[in-house]
């Protein structure tokens, strides 16, 4: 058995079942080993930001890592932006990055770069596996690192000779430590605070956005008057159906500041005190009022659900039974008339099927989506955690690979879509049940807002640089070229009809919603 | 004047005239300043590897830097692969990378990353401009660094507050040192070697591939019997017409080794001793025979043309007059019959117009292109210097921006095309005279060869992962969606007719050549 085969066997033994890849010559022995080792599904992406984005979507849904297989420094570099998003989402991912043979590296051949240095800024753990004998052990450690809560990016660099040399030594899965509950002093002091009924808010992130934690938080909120909030961007939120609804901190700094203005005590669970997405010349960078007292109930490494349960117990709060939070607002009616962001939001709210996964990279055109889907059946919501655009289509691809029995709806801004449009091809190749809605406002609309907000002078050049209508992007034509059938719609009825159809039919489909 | 305006004025004063960009909120003040500062042309790319690749093509043609404007760490990360190619081509580029305000950075907002660390592996020079007062000076230094022969990547990180604060202080252009001639001892000792008429070869790279240097090298070769060679991949080669032709070291290690097997003395001009592109289990990594004596006539930092002139003088060699090298082989006839790589090569050889720029990312399907164009009128040839695929379409875009009066012909492998297909949109937007020929063999054909060459076992999975026919990519449809008209051809006559048409008509066009 060579190093590559031992690596693959070790990954499979540690529970890794998906390898998303765009391989090259230095990864040939790993590719060949895929034939000999059952249990690993290889999926091809046409560019590496598709690969890493798919691993992100997969990891968010299953709380376990996919492997990526990448080709030297440049192949890794192409995938860094979605690794950045994954890192911000605390998604577990194991990157396997082929490199030149150890005997070849010092010669500085054209594809040589410092792969460790390329990986480091977006990885929690980087290791070069310098011998066929260590590859298996390193792979098992990489998976354990990736799985450690809250989820990490582990990057294993695989020189070609570590891959082709023998003997490879497969390694058994390493134990992954369970997250611990926060110390009881923390629980007690926060409980004491909340008992005083000062204006308080509990800000949830990470794994505190799962159903059980949300129910505990909602009960605590109901008993103490504390508001329950989530960050503007989150990895995965379980919502809809009988799940409690949760309010989100707005994107724009001034609105976010207003949202938290009256909060005397801010309790953090799996998140940090909110800060502005960007700085602006005359706006604060820290969202909470300077007088707000900040308390951390559970660090990201701790068990959020246990922390909330302990807090509820300390407060004598009983969890409210499922159903008690059911939103009373009826689902929106199917929209008619002009197609605008609100009509789109209503259509999604009216039609979203049970157990859907919404991948939201909708930017400005999607501001109404969350409220409109409050009363939809249970579903998961994934958002753009790191601000690196081009996350949506790849992440939707990965979510569909993770959950083949669920419909994925990708609400996708047009400018961001063009970053990783290649991912549609993988959706077609793997026959994935993904509906991509392109919110085609033909511009980087957010930048027209931001230009003004940053205090920059009005600018003709800016208007041109934010304009995507010269020439107009034809997403239906692009999707067809990538093997995904699509349709362009320009009114609310057509949009609703096409969305309804796509959500029921198997396979990928793209709807270009002209705004 | 704010920092952004001083930066822009400093770039323009230093001779930078093109800014390729995909900006974001942190770059708003720079974008707004483009309105107030004449002399800088802003060009939008839909993804950053388009941006950096265009800067590479531009810099290769003009020997001067374009600026890029990139959005924080992830925006830079998206463009690293083509910066890798540019670095290997010694292309001068000035990256301006927006970052969070200095007051905001420590808060670790979602888009925060260590931008310096992201830039470092692919930059020769990295600086954070921490004050509006230093931005202008830093920009002038960045341009001087980029322009220093042989051309470098200078990355200037621009915190948003350095951009919006006042006063900005514009800086004058810095002098760029001229490259020096090599010491006379070097010339004399190499001349002495060549006078012995041992089997010798002169290997040219970098700026030694320009007409005057080639003519000097050819004359030296004729007088001494030394063969004149170039690296497998080069930044820009001036060829065709009355220019001397030059033989290329083959890509595959075993063929390259054979090519140099009998060379007793290898003279390097603006390049290094050749090494294998990859390592293979039972093949050497160093191409030249261990007994070959290696001599460096001119380091990359030195003046190649002066070095060759001095060597010619030391040898008493007179430069042969233009015309004496004219290849006697007639241009190929227009091909007929089946469309295969050789028919494509002959058509290009028959039709390539005077002063064309060929951007060659043709991979396996383009092996016949160089020989078939030997007798074409004068033209420039750009190749994939760093092996990071996705260079062709962006680089062709940049070459066309640099040379609006010349036709650009991009010979483009299909798998590589999909890495940066978005660049077609910029070609349409800027009405660039680029013909993109997609060599559509529906596979990563090189990997089918490499799988065997690396000694990996035959593999069903590999066959699937290297196959791009499930679903079939429709490049005409994709190009149409990006605003570029295209046509699919399946026989040699149609290909020739469409190529002829496109080379005469203004504007971009794509030809999908089905192989």
CSV table of N, CA, C and O in Angstrom, one decimal, chain A residues 22-23 25 28-29 31 35 44 46 48 74 77-78 81 84 88 100 104 107-112 272 276-278 285 385-386 388 418-419 422 425 429 444 447 450 454 459-462 464-467 470-471 473-474 477 481, chain B residues 22-23 25 28-29 31 35 44 46 48 74 77-78 81 84 88 100 104 107-112 272 276-278 285 385-386 388 418-419 422 425 429 444 447 450 454 459-462 464-467 470-471 473-474 477 481-482:
chain,number,residue,atom,x,y,z
A,22,UNK,N,-10.3,19.2,-7.8
A,22,UNK,CA,-9.8,19.4,-9.1
A,22,UNK,C,-8.4,19.0,-9.1
A,22,UNK,O,-7.5,19.8,-8.7
A,23,UNK,N,-8.1,17.8,-9.4
A,23,UNK,CA,-6.7,17.3,-9.2
A,23,UNK,C,-5.8,17.6,-10.3
A,23,UNK,O,-6.2,18.0,-11.4
A,25,UNK,N,-1.3,16.6,-11.7
A,25,UNK,CA,-0.3,15.6,-11.8
A,25,UNK,C,0.2,15.1,-10.5
A,25,UNK,O,0.4,13.9,-10.2
A,28,UNK,N,-2.0,12.3,-8.7
A,28,UNK,CA,-2.4,11.2,-9.5
A,28,UNK,C,-2.5,9.9,-8.6
A,28,UNK,O,-3.4,9.1,-8.8
A,29,UNK,N,-1.6,9.7,-7.7
A,29,UNK,CA,-1.7,8.5,-6.9
A,29,UNK,C,-2.8,8.5,-5.9
A,29,UNK,O,-3.4,7.4,-5.7
A,31,UNK,N,-5.7,10.0,-6.7
A,31,UNK,CA,-6.8,9.7,-7.6
A,31,UNK,C,-6.9,8.2,-7.9
A,31,UNK,O,-8.0,7.7,-7.8
A,35,UNK,N,-10.0,4.3,-6.6
A,35,UNK,CA,-10.5,3.1,-7.2
A,35,UNK,C,-10.4,1.9,-6.2
A,35,UNK,O,-11.3,1.0,-6.3
A,44,UNK,N,-16.1,16.2,-8.8
A,44,UNK,CA,-15.2,17.2,-9.6
A,44,UNK,C,-15.8,18.6,-9.6
A,44,UNK,O,-17.0,18.8,-9.8
A,46,UNK,N,-15.0,22.5,-11.3
A,46,UNK,CA,-14.3,23.1,-12.5
A,46,UNK,C,-13.3,24.1,-12.0
A,46,UNK,O,-12.5,24.6,-12.8
A,48,UNK,N,-11.3,25.7,-8.1
A,48,UNK,CA,-11.2,25.3,-6.7
A,48,UNK,C,-12.1,26.0,-5.7
A,48,UNK,O,-12.3,25.6,-4.6
A,74,UNK,N,-1.1,27.2,-6.3
A,74,UNK,CA,-2.2,27.9,-7.0
A,74,UNK,C,-3.6,27.2,-6.9
A,74,UNK,O,-4.6,27.9,-6.9
A,77,UNK,N,-4.8,28.3,-3.7
A,77,UNK,CA,-5.1,29.7,-3.7
A,77,UNK,C,-6.4,30.0,-4.3
A,77,UNK,O,-7.2,30.8,-3.8
A,78,UNK,N,-6.8,29.3,-5.4
A,78,UNK,CA,-8.1,29.5,-6.0
A,78,UNK,C,-9.2,29.2,-5.1
A,78,UNK,O,-10.3,29.7,-5.3
A,81,UNK,N,-10.9,31.8,-0.9
A,81,UNK,CA,-11.9,32.7,-0.5
A,81,UNK,C,-13.1,32.0,0.1
A,81,UNK,O,-13.6,32.4,1.2
A,84,UNK,N,-12.1,31.0,3.5
A,84,UNK,CA,-12.3,32.1,4.4
A,84,UNK,C,-13.7,32.1,5.0
A,84,UNK,O,-14.0,32.2,6.2
A,88,UNK,N,-14.9,31.3,8.9
A,88,UNK,CA,-15.8,32.2,9.6
A,88,UNK,C,-17.1,31.4,10.1
A,88,UNK,O,-17.8,31.8,11.0
A,100,UNK,N,4.9,19.3,-4.9
A,100,UNK,CA,6.0,18.6,-5.6
A,100,UNK,C,6.6,17.5,-4.6
A,100,UNK,O,6.5,17.7,-3.4
A,104,UNK,N,12.0,17.3,-5.2
A,104,UNK,CA,11.9,18.2,-6.4
A,104,UNK,C,11.7,19.6,-6.0
A,104,UNK,O,11.9,20.6,-6.7
A,107,UNK,N,14.1,22.6,-6.3
A,107,UNK,CA,14.5,23.1,-7.7
A,107,UNK,C,13.6,24.2,-8.2
A,107,UNK,O,13.9,24.8,-9.2
A,108,UNK,N,12.6,24.6,-7.5
A,108,UNK,CA,11.8,25.7,-7.8
A,108,UNK,C,11.2,25.6,-9.2
A,108,UNK,O,11.3,26.6,-10.0
A,109,UNK,N,10.6,24.5,-9.5
A,109,UNK,CA,9.9,24.3,-10.8
A,109,UNK,C,8.8,25.3,-10.9
A,109,UNK,O,8.4,25.9,-9.9
A,110,UNK,N,8.3,25.5,-12.2
A,110,UNK,CA,7.3,26.6,-12.4
A,110,UNK,C,6.1,26.6,-11.4
A,110,UNK,O,5.7,27.7,-11.0
A,111,UNK,N,5.6,25.4,-11.0
A,111,UNK,CA,4.4,25.4,-10.2
A,111,UNK,C,4.7,25.5,-8.7
A,111,UNK,O,3.9,25.4,-7.8
A,112,UNK,N,6.0,25.7,-8.3
A,112,UNK,CA,6.4,25.7,-6.9
A,112,UNK,C,6.0,27.0,-6.3
A,112,UNK,O,6.1,28.1,-6.8
A,272,UNK,N,-19.3,36.4,19.3
A,272,UNK,CA,-18.6,37.4,20.0
A,272,UNK,C,-19.4,38.7,19.9
A,272,UNK,O,-20.4,38.8,19.1
A,276,UNK,N,-19.1,46.3,13.4
A,276,UNK,CA,-19.5,46.7,12.0
A,276,UNK,C,-18.8,45.8,11.0
A,276,UNK,O,-17.7,45.4,11.1
A,277,UNK,N,-19.6,45.5,9.9
A,277,UNK,CA,-19.0,44.7,8.8
A,277,UNK,C,-17.8,45.5,8.2
A,277,UNK,O,-16.8,44.9,7.9
A,278,UNK,N,-18.0,46.8,8.0
A,278,UNK,CA,-16.9,47.6,7.6
A,278,UNK,C,-16.8,48.8,8.6
A,278,UNK,O,-17.7,49.0,9.3
A,285,UNK,N,-17.4,51.4,15.3
A,285,UNK,CA,-17.1,50.1,14.8
A,285,UNK,C,-17.6,49.0,15.7
A,285,UNK,O,-17.9,47.9,15.3
A,385,UNK,N,-21.0,33.9,5.6
A,385,UNK,CA,-20.4,34.2,6.9
A,385,UNK,C,-19.2,35.1,6.8
A,385,UNK,O,-18.9,35.8,7.8
A,386,UNK,N,-18.4,35.0,5.7
A,386,UNK,CA,-17.1,35.7,5.7
A,386,UNK,C,-17.1,36.9,4.8
A,386,UNK,O,-16.1,37.6,4.7
A,388,UNK,N,-16.9,36.9,1.7
A,388,UNK,CA,-16.2,36.7,0.4
A,388,UNK,C,-17.2,36.2,-0.6
A,388,UNK,O,-17.7,35.0,-0.5
A,418,UNK,N,-21.4,35.4,-10.4
A,418,UNK,CA,-20.4,35.3,-11.5
A,418,UNK,C,-19.1,34.9,-10.9
A,418,UNK,O,-18.1,34.6,-11.7
A,419,UNK,N,-18.9,35.0,-9.6
A,419,UNK,CA,-17.6,34.6,-9.0
A,419,UNK,C,-17.4,33.1,-9.2
A,419,UNK,O,-16.2,32.6,-9.4
A,422,UNK,N,-19.2,28.4,-12.2
A,422,UNK,CA,-18.8,27.1,-12.7
A,422,UNK,C,-19.5,26.0,-11.9
A,422,UNK,O,-19.6,24.8,-12.3
A,425,UNK,N,-22.2,23.5,-13.1
A,425,UNK,CA,-21.8,22.3,-13.9
A,425,UNK,C,-21.8,21.1,-13.0
A,425,UNK,O,-22.2,20.0,-13.3
A,429,UNK,N,-23.8,17.6,-13.3
A,429,UNK,CA,-23.1,16.4,-13.3
A,429,UNK,C,-23.6,15.4,-12.3
A,429,UNK,O,-23.7,14.2,-12.5
A,444,UNK,N,-23.6,45.7,-8.9
A,444,UNK,CA,-23.2,45.5,-7.6
A,444,UNK,C,-24.0,46.5,-6.7
A,444,UNK,O,-23.4,47.5,-6.3
A,447,UNK,N,-22.8,48.2,-3.5
A,447,UNK,CA,-21.7,49.2,-3.6
A,447,UNK,C,-22.2,50.6,-3.9
A,447,UNK,O,-21.6,51.6,-3.5
A,450,UNK,N,-23.0,51.7,-0.5
A,450,UNK,CA,-21.8,51.9,0.3
A,450,UNK,C,-21.0,53.1,-0.1
A,450,UNK,O,-20.3,53.7,0.7
A,454,UNK,N,-19.8,55.6,2.8
A,454,UNK,CA,-18.4,55.8,3.2
A,454,UNK,C,-18.0,57.2,3.1
A,454,UNK,O,-16.9,57.6,3.4
A,459,UNK,N,-19.7,59.7,-8.0
A,459,UNK,CA,-18.6,59.4,-9.0
A,459,UNK,C,-19.2,58.7,-10.2
A,459,UNK,O,-19.9,57.7,-10.1
A,460,UNK,N,-18.9,59.3,-11.4
A,460,UNK,CA,-19.3,58.7,-12.6
A,460,UNK,C,-18.6,57.3,-12.8
A,460,UNK,O,-19.3,56.3,-13.2
A,461,UNK,N,-17.4,57.3,-12.5
A,461,UNK,CA,-16.6,56.1,-12.7
A,461,UNK,C,-17.2,55.0,-11.8
A,461,UNK,O,-17.4,53.8,-12.2
A,462,UNK,N,-17.5,55.3,-10.6
A,462,UNK,CA,-18.1,54.3,-9.7
A,462,UNK,C,-19.4,53.8,-10.3
A,462,UNK,O,-19.6,52.5,-10.3
A,464,UNK,N,-20.1,53.4,-13.3
A,464,UNK,CA,-19.8,52.5,-14.4
A,464,UNK,C,-19.2,51.1,-13.8
A,464,UNK,O,-19.5,50.1,-14.3
A,465,UNK,N,-18.4,51.2,-12.8
A,465,UNK,CA,-17.8,50.0,-12.2
A,465,UNK,C,-18.8,49.1,-11.5
A,465,UNK,O,-18.5,48.0,-11.3
A,466,UNK,N,-19.9,49.7,-11.0
A,466,UNK,CA,-20.8,48.9,-10.3
A,466,UNK,C,-22.0,48.4,-11.2
A,466,UNK,O,-22.9,47.7,-10.8
A,467,UNK,N,-21.8,48.7,-12.5
A,467,UNK,CA,-22.9,48.4,-13.4
A,467,UNK,C,-22.6,47.1,-14.2
A,467,UNK,O,-21.5,47.0,-14.8
A,470,UNK,N,-23.6,46.2,-19.0
A,470,UNK,CA,-22.8,46.5,-20.3
A,470,UNK,C,-21.7,45.4,-20.4
A,470,UNK,O,-20.7,45.7,-19.8
A,471,UNK,N,-21.8,44.3,-21.1
A,471,UNK,CA,-23.1,43.8,-21.7
A,471,UNK,C,-23.9,43.2,-20.6
A,471,UNK,O,-23.4,42.9,-19.5
A,473,UNK,N,-25.6,40.3,-18.6
A,473,UNK,CA,-25.3,38.9,-18.4
A,473,UNK,C,-26.6,38.1,-18.7
A,473,UNK,O,-27.6,38.5,-18.2
A,474,UNK,N,-26.5,37.1,-19.4
A,474,UNK,CA,-27.6,36.2,-19.7
A,474,UNK,C,-27.4,34.9,-19.0
A,474,UNK,O,-26.7,34.0,-19.4
A,477,UNK,N,-28.5,31.5,-20.6
A,477,UNK,CA,-27.5,31.0,-21.6
A,477,UNK,C,-26.3,30.4,-20.9
A,477,UNK,O,-25.8,29.4,-21.3
A,481,UNK,N,-25.1,26.4,-21.0
A,481,UNK,CA,-23.8,26.0,-21.4
A,481,UNK,C,-23.1,25.1,-20.4
A,481,UNK,O,-22.2,24.4,-20.7
B,22,UNK,N,-11.9,44.7,-9.2
B,22,UNK,CA,-13.2,44.4,-8.7
B,22,UNK,C,-13.3,44.9,-7.3
B,22,UNK,O,-12.8,44.3,-6.4
B,23,UNK,N,-13.8,46.1,-7.2
B,23,UNK,CA,-13.7,46.8,-5.9
B,23,UNK,C,-14.8,46.5,-4.9
B,23,UNK,O,-15.8,45.9,-5.3
B,25,UNK,N,-16.4,47.8,-0.6
B,25,UNK,CA,-16.7,48.9,0.2
B,25,UNK,C,-15.4,49.6,0.7
B,25,UNK,O,-15.3,50.8,0.7
B,28,UNK,N,-13.9,52.3,-1.8
B,28,UNK,CA,-14.8,53.3,-2.3
B,28,UNK,C,-14.1,54.6,-2.6
B,28,UNK,O,-14.4,55.3,-3.6
B,29,UNK,N,-13.2,55.0,-1.7
B,29,UNK,CA,-12.6,56.3,-1.9
B,29,UNK,C,-11.6,56.3,-3.0
B,29,UNK,O,-11.4,57.3,-3.7
B,31,UNK,N,-12.1,54.4,-5.7
B,31,UNK,CA,-13.0,54.4,-6.9
B,31,UNK,C,-13.5,55.8,-7.2
B,31,UNK,O,-13.4,56.3,-8.3
B,35,UNK,N,-12.6,59.5,-10.6
B,35,UNK,CA,-13.3,60.6,-11.3
B,35,UNK,C,-12.5,61.9,-11.4
B,35,UNK,O,-12.6,62.7,-12.3
B,44,UNK,N,-13.2,46.8,-15.3
B,44,UNK,CA,-13.8,45.9,-14.4
B,44,UNK,C,-13.7,44.4,-14.8
B,44,UNK,O,-13.9,44.1,-15.9
B,46,UNK,N,-15.0,40.4,-13.5
B,46,UNK,CA,-16.0,39.8,-12.7
B,46,UNK,C,-15.5,38.9,-11.6
B,46,UNK,O,-16.3,38.5,-10.8
B,48,UNK,N,-11.5,38.1,-9.4
B,48,UNK,CA,-10.1,38.7,-9.3
B,48,UNK,C,-9.0,38.0,-10.1
B,48,UNK,O,-8.0,38.6,-10.4
B,74,UNK,N,-9.8,38.1,0.9
B,74,UNK,CA,-10.4,37.2,-0.1
B,74,UNK,C,-10.3,37.7,-1.5
B,74,UNK,O,-10.2,36.9,-2.4
B,77,UNK,N,-7.0,36.9,-2.6
B,77,UNK,CA,-6.8,35.4,-2.7
B,77,UNK,C,-7.4,34.9,-4.0
B,77,UNK,O,-6.7,34.1,-4.7
B,78,UNK,N,-8.5,35.4,-4.4
B,78,UNK,CA,-9.1,35.0,-5.7
B,78,UNK,C,-8.1,35.3,-6.9
B,78,UNK,O,-8.2,34.6,-7.9
B,81,UNK,N,-3.6,33.0,-8.1
B,81,UNK,CA,-3.1,32.0,-9.1
B,81,UNK,C,-2.5,32.7,-10.3
B,81,UNK,O,-1.4,32.3,-10.8
B,84,UNK,N,0.7,34.2,-9.4
B,84,UNK,CA,1.7,33.2,-9.5
B,84,UNK,C,2.3,33.1,-10.9
B,84,UNK,O,3.5,33.1,-11.1
B,88,UNK,N,6.1,34.2,-12.1
B,88,UNK,CA,7.0,33.3,-12.9
B,88,UNK,C,7.4,34.0,-14.3
B,88,UNK,O,8.4,33.6,-14.8
B,100,UNK,N,-9.5,46.7,5.9
B,100,UNK,CA,-10.3,47.5,6.9
B,100,UNK,C,-9.5,48.7,7.4
B,100,UNK,O,-8.2,48.7,7.4
B,104,UNK,N,-10.3,49.5,12.8
B,104,UNK,CA,-11.3,48.5,12.7
B,104,UNK,C,-10.7,47.1,12.7
B,104,UNK,O,-11.4,46.1,13.0
B,107,UNK,N,-10.8,44.3,15.4
B,107,UNK,CA,-12.1,43.8,15.9
B,107,UNK,C,-12.4,42.5,15.2
B,107,UNK,O,-13.4,41.8,15.5
B,108,UNK,N,-11.6,42.1,14.2
B,108,UNK,CA,-11.8,40.8,13.5
B,108,UNK,C,-13.2,40.7,12.9
B,108,UNK,O,-13.9,39.7,13.1
B,109,UNK,N,-13.7,41.7,12.2
B,109,UNK,CA,-14.9,41.7,11.5
B,109,UNK,C,-14.9,40.5,10.5
B,109,UNK,O,-13.8,40.0,10.1
B,110,UNK,N,-16.1,40.1,9.9
B,110,UNK,CA,-16.1,38.9,9.1
B,110,UNK,C,-15.1,38.9,7.9
B,110,UNK,O,-14.6,37.8,7.6
B,111,UNK,N,-14.9,40.0,7.3
B,111,UNK,CA,-14.0,40.0,6.1
B,111,UNK,C,-12.5,40.1,6.5
B,111,UNK,O,-11.6,40.2,5.6
B,112,UNK,N,-12.2,40.2,7.8
B,112,UNK,CA,-10.8,40.3,8.2
B,112,UNK,C,-10.0,39.1,7.9
B,112,UNK,O,-10.4,38.0,8.2
B,272,UNK,N,17.2,29.9,-15.8
B,272,UNK,CA,18.0,29.0,-14.9
B,272,UNK,C,18.1,27.6,-15.6
B,272,UNK,O,17.4,27.4,-16.5
B,276,UNK,N,12.5,19.5,-14.4
B,276,UNK,CA,11.2,18.9,-14.8
B,276,UNK,C,10.0,19.7,-14.2
B,276,UNK,O,10.1,20.2,-13.1
B,277,UNK,N,9.0,19.7,-15.0
B,277,UNK,CA,7.8,20.5,-14.5
B,277,UNK,C,7.2,19.8,-13.3
B,277,UNK,O,6.8,20.5,-12.3
B,278,UNK,N,7.2,18.5,-13.3
B,278,UNK,CA,6.8,17.7,-12.1
B,278,UNK,C,7.9,16.7,-11.9
B,278,UNK,O,8.8,16.4,-12.7
B,285,UNK,N,14.9,14.8,-12.1
B,285,UNK,CA,14.3,16.1,-11.9
B,285,UNK,C,15.1,17.2,-12.6
B,285,UNK,O,14.5,18.3,-13.0
B,385,UNK,N,3.4,30.5,-17.9
B,385,UNK,CA,4.7,30.5,-17.2
B,385,UNK,C,4.7,29.7,-15.9
B,385,UNK,O,5.7,29.2,-15.5
B,386,UNK,N,3.6,29.8,-15.2
B,386,UNK,CA,3.6,29.2,-13.8
B,386,UNK,C,2.8,27.9,-13.7
B,386,UNK,O,2.7,27.4,-12.6
B,388,UNK,N,-0.3,27.6,-13.5
B,388,UNK,CA,-1.6,27.7,-12.8
B,388,UNK,C,-2.6,28.0,-13.9
B,388,UNK,O,-2.7,29.1,-14.5
B,418,UNK,N,-12.3,27.0,-18.3
B,418,UNK,CA,-13.4,27.1,-17.3
B,418,UNK,C,-13.0,27.7,-16.0
B,418,UNK,O,-13.8,28.1,-15.2
B,419,UNK,N,-11.7,27.9,-15.8
B,419,UNK,CA,-11.2,28.5,-14.6
B,419,UNK,C,-11.5,30.0,-14.5
B,419,UNK,O,-11.8,30.5,-13.4
B,422,UNK,N,-15.0,34.0,-17.0
B,422,UNK,CA,-15.7,35.3,-16.8
B,422,UNK,C,-14.9,36.4,-17.5
B,422,UNK,O,-15.5,37.5,-17.8
B,425,UNK,N,-16.4,38.4,-20.5
B,425,UNK,CA,-17.3,39.5,-20.3
B,425,UNK,C,-16.6,40.8,-20.4
B,425,UNK,O,-17.0,41.8,-21.0
B,429,UNK,N,-17.2,43.9,-22.9
B,429,UNK,CA,-17.5,45.3,-22.3
B,429,UNK,C,-16.5,46.3,-22.9
B,429,UNK,O,-16.9,47.4,-23.1
B,444,UNK,N,-9.6,16.8,-19.2
B,444,UNK,CA,-8.3,17.2,-18.8
B,444,UNK,C,-7.3,16.2,-19.4
B,444,UNK,O,-6.8,15.3,-18.8
B,447,UNK,N,-4.0,15.1,-18.0
B,447,UNK,CA,-3.9,14.2,-16.8
B,447,UNK,C,-4.0,12.7,-17.2
B,447,UNK,O,-3.5,11.9,-16.5
B,450,UNK,N,-0.5,12.0,-17.8
B,450,UNK,CA,0.3,12.1,-16.6
B,450,UNK,C,0.0,10.9,-15.6
B,450,UNK,O,0.9,10.5,-14.9
B,454,UNK,N,3.1,9.0,-14.1
B,454,UNK,CA,3.5,9.0,-12.7
B,454,UNK,C,3.6,7.6,-12.1
B,454,UNK,O,3.9,7.4,-10.9
B,459,UNK,N,-7.1,3.6,-13.6
B,459,UNK,CA,-8.2,3.9,-12.6
B,459,UNK,C,-9.4,4.3,-13.3
B,459,UNK,O,-9.4,5.3,-14.1
B,460,UNK,N,-10.5,3.7,-12.9
B,460,UNK,CA,-11.8,4.1,-13.4
B,460,UNK,C,-12.2,5.5,-12.9
B,460,UNK,O,-12.7,6.3,-13.7
B,461,UNK,N,-11.9,5.7,-11.7
B,461,UNK,CA,-12.3,7.0,-11.1
B,461,UNK,C,-11.5,8.1,-11.8
B,461,UNK,O,-12.1,9.2,-12.1
B,462,UNK,N,-10.3,7.9,-12.1
B,462,UNK,CA,-9.5,8.9,-12.8
B,462,UNK,C,-10.1,9.2,-14.1
B,462,UNK,O,-10.3,10.4,-14.5
B,464,UNK,N,-13.1,9.1,-14.9
B,464,UNK,CA,-14.3,10.0,-14.7
B,464,UNK,C,-13.9,11.4,-14.3
B,464,UNK,O,-14.5,12.4,-14.8
B,465,UNK,N,-12.9,11.5,-13.4
B,465,UNK,CA,-12.5,12.8,-13.0
B,465,UNK,C,-11.9,13.7,-14.0
B,465,UNK,O,-11.8,14.9,-13.9
B,466,UNK,N,-11.3,13.1,-15.1
B,466,UNK,CA,-10.6,13.8,-16.1
B,466,UNK,C,-11.6,14.1,-17.3
B,466,UNK,O,-11.2,14.7,-18.3
B,467,UNK,N,-12.8,13.7,-17.2
B,467,UNK,CA,-13.8,13.7,-18.3
B,467,UNK,C,-14.7,14.9,-18.1
B,467,UNK,O,-15.3,15.1,-17.1
B,470,UNK,N,-19.6,15.1,-19.3
B,470,UNK,CA,-20.8,14.8,-18.5
B,470,UNK,C,-21.1,15.9,-17.5
B,470,UNK,O,-20.5,15.9,-16.5
B,471,UNK,N,-21.9,16.9,-17.8
B,471,UNK,CA,-22.5,17.2,-19.1
B,471,UNK,C,-21.5,17.9,-20.0
B,471,UNK,O,-20.5,18.4,-19.5
B,473,UNK,N,-19.8,20.7,-21.9
B,473,UNK,CA,-19.7,22.2,-21.8
B,473,UNK,C,-20.1,22.8,-23.2
B,473,UNK,O,-19.5,22.4,-24.2
B,474,UNK,N,-21.0,23.7,-23.2
B,474,UNK,CA,-21.3,24.4,-24.5
B,474,UNK,C,-20.7,25.8,-24.4
B,474,UNK,O,-21.3,26.7,-23.8
B,477,UNK,N,-22.7,28.8,-25.9
B,477,UNK,CA,-23.8,29.3,-25.0
B,477,UNK,C,-23.2,30.1,-23.9
B,477,UNK,O,-23.8,31.2,-23.5
B,481,UNK,N,-23.8,34.2,-23.2
B,481,UNK,CA,-24.3,34.7,-21.9
B,481,UNK,C,-23.4,35.8,-21.3
B,481,UNK,O,-23.8,36.6,-20.5
B,482,UNK,N,-22.1,35.8,-21.8
B,482,UNK,CA,-21.2,36.8,-21.3
B,482,UNK,C,-21.0,37.9,-22.3
B,482,UNK,O,-20.1,38.8,-22.1
